[in-house]
C-alpha positions as a printed Julia matrix, in Angstrom:
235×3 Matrix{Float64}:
   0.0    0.0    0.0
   1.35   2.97  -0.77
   1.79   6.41   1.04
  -1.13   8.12  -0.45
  -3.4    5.02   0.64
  -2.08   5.1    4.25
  -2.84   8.64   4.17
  -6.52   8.45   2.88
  -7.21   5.3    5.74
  -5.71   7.71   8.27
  -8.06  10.38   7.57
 -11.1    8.18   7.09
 -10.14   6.28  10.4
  -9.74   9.76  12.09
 -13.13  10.89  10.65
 -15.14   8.06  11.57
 -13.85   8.11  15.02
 -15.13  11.23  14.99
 -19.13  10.56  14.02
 -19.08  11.69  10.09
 -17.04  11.2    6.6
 -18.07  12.77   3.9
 -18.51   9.31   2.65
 -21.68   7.87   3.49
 -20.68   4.16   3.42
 -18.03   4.82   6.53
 -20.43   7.13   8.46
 -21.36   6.52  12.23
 -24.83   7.56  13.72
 -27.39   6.45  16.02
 -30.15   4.35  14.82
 -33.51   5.08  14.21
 -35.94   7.24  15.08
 -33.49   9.77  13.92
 -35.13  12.57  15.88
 -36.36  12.74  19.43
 -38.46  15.79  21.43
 -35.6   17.38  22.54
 -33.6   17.37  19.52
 -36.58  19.26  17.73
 -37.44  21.35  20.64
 -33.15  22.35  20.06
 -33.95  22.49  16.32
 -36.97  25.24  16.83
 -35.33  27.48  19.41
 -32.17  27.54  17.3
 -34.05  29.03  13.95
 -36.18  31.01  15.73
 -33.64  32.75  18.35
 -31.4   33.06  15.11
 -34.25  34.57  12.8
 -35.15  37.18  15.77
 -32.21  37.91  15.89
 -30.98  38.71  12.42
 -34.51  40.66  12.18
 -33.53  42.71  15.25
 -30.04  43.22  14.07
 -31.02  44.47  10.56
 -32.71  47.94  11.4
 -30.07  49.09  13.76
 -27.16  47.67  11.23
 -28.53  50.05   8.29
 -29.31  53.55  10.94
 -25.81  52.82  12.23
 -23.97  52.53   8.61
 -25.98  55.39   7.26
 -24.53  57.43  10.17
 -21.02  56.66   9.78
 -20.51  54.26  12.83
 -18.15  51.74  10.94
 -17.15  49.67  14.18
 -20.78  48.91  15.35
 -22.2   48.54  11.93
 -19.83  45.39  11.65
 -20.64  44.78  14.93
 -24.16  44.34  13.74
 -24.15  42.84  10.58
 -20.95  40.25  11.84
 -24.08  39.01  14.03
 -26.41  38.37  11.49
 -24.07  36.6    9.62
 -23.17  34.44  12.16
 -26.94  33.74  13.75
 -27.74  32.82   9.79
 -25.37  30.05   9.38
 -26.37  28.8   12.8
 -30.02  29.19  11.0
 -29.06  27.28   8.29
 -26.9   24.89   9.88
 -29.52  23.12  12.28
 -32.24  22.84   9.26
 -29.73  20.89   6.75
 -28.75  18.95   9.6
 -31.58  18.49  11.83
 -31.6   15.1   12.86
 -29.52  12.04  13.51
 -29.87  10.0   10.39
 -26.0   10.63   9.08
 -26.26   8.19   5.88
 -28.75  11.03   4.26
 -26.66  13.9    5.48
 -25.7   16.1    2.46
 -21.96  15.73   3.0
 -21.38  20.04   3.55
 -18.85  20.2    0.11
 -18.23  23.82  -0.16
 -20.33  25.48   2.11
 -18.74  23.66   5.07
 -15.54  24.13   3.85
 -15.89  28.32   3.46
 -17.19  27.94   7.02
 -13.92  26.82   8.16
 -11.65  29.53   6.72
 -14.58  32.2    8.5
 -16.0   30.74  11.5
 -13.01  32.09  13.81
 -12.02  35.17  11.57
 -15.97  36.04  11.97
 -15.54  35.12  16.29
 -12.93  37.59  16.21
 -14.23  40.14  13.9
 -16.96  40.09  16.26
 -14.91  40.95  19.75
 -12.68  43.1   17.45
 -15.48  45.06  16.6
 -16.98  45.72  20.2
 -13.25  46.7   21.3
 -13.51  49.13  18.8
 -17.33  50.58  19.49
 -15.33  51.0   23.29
 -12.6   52.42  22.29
 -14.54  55.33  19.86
 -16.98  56.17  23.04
 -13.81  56.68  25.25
 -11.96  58.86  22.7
 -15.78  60.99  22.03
 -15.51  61.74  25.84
 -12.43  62.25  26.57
 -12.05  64.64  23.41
 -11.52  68.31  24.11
 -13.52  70.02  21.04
 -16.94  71.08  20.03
 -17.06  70.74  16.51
 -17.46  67.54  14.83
 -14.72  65.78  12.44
 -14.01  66.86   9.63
 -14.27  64.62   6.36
 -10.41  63.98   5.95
 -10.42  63.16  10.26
 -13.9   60.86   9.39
 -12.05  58.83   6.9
  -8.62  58.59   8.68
 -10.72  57.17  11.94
 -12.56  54.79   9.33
  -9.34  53.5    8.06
  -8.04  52.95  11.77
 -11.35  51.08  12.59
 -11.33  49.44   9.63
  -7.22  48.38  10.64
  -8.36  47.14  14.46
 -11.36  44.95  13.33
 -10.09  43.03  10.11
  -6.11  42.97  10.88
  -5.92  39.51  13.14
  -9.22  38.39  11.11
  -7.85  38.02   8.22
  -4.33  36.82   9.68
  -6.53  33.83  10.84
  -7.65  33.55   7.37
  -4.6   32.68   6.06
  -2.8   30.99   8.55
  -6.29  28.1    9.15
  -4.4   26.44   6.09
  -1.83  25.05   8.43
  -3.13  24.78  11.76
  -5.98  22.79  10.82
  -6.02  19.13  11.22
  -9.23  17.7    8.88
 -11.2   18.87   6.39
 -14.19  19.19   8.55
 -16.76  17.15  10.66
 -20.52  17.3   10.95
 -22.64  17.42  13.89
 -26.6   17.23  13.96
 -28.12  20.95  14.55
 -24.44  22.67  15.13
 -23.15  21.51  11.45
 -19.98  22.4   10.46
 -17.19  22.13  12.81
 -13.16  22.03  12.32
 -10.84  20.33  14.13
  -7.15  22.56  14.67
  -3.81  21.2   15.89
  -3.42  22.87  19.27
   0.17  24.13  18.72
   1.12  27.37  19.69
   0.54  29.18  16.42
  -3.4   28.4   17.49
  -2.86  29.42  20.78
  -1.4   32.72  19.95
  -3.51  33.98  16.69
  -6.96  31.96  17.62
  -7.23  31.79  21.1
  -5.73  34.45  23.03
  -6.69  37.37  20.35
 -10.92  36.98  21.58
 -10.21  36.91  25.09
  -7.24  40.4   25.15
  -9.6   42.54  22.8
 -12.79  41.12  25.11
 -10.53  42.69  28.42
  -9.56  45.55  26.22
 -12.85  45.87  25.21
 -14.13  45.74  29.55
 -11.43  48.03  30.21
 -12.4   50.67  27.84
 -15.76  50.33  29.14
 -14.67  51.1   32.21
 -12.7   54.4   31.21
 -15.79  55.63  29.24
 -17.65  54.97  32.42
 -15.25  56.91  34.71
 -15.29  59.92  32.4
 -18.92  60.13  31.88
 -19.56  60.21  35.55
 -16.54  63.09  36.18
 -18.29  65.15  32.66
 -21.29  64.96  34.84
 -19.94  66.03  37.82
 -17.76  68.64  35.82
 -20.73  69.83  34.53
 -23.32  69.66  37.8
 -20.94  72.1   39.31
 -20.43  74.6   36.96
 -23.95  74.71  37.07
């Protein structure tokens, strides 16, 4: 047997193990009945939550965009992104019979270059709407920003939410370990070799803009309160 063939029994071996192959004959699953109460009970609260909210999301997503707020407009629309493939996740695969599972070619493979770019796009992007409220109240001026000073701060937004996004893009090539797997509800899901180059550019990233993101909160906070006070007594 050659190299190639030890290769392809490795990865079906590793894929089996773990529930799904994109080949039905080798594909593990419970019996039937392929559904049970709780399983569509999951299956409606995961395309309804995920339809509200993309409906909520929408209306604030186009006021915020129309008025120049880059940072929470991809905030926003990030979101509905996300809560749609959750939507359409759990109604291709919403049950347990794995032999009639469309095997995901394509759109589950997209979903692993974006699921953890979109994550961190998503943190990114509330670091940012923190970090623009701190700077509004802490700046010293009365008139608003001019069009050259509007596009400069959209560039810098635009730099602090997609920078380590699309780093993750590019380097989920070599950290990941399969192609993908396939759950029932959830859907796509990628496996990653937990090295450090995962450690450093997928997993750490989330959590330091998240604490970034709390600490800025807490500045804006502090300054509103001492604007208020400023202002109470000067009246």
């Amino acid at each position: 047997m050659d190299s190639l063939s030890l290769n392809a029994s490795g990865y079906l071996a590793m894929t089996a193990r773990l529930g799904f192959t994109t080949t039905p004959e080798v594909r593990i699953g419970p019996g039937p009945p392929y559904t049970t109460p709780s399983l569509q009970v999951n299956l409606f609260f995961r395309v309804f939550l995920g339809v509200l909210g993309v409906a909520i999301t929408a209306t604030p997503a186009r006021l915020l965009w129309r008025s120049g707020e880059f940072a929470a407009t991809v905030f926003c629309v990030v979101s509905m992104v996300l809560n749609t493939i959750y939507v359409v996740n759990a109604l291709i695969w919403r049950d347990n019979n794995v032999a009639e599972w469309w095997a995901g070619d394509g759109w589950c493979d997209v979903q692993t270059y974006i699921y953890f770019p979109l994550n961190m796009a998503f943190h990114a992007a509330l670091f940012e709407i923190m970090r623009g409220l701190a700077a509004k109240v802490a700046l010293q001026r009365v008139t608003s920003l001019t069009p050259r000073e509007r596009r400069r701060h959209g560039l810098v937004s635009a730099a602090v939410i997609f920078a380590c996004p699309l780093l993750q893009v590019t380097l989920t090539f070599f950290v990941i370990l399969i192609r993908y797997n396939v759950s029932p509800l959830i859907g796509c899901t990628a496996f990653y070799d937990p090295d450090w180059v995962f450690l450093v550019f997928f997993v750490l990233p989330p959590v330091f803009v998240t604490i970034g993101a709390s600490a800025l909160a807490g500045e804006f906070s502090c300054l509103s309160v001492l604007c208020f006070l400023i202002r109470a007594l000067a009246d």
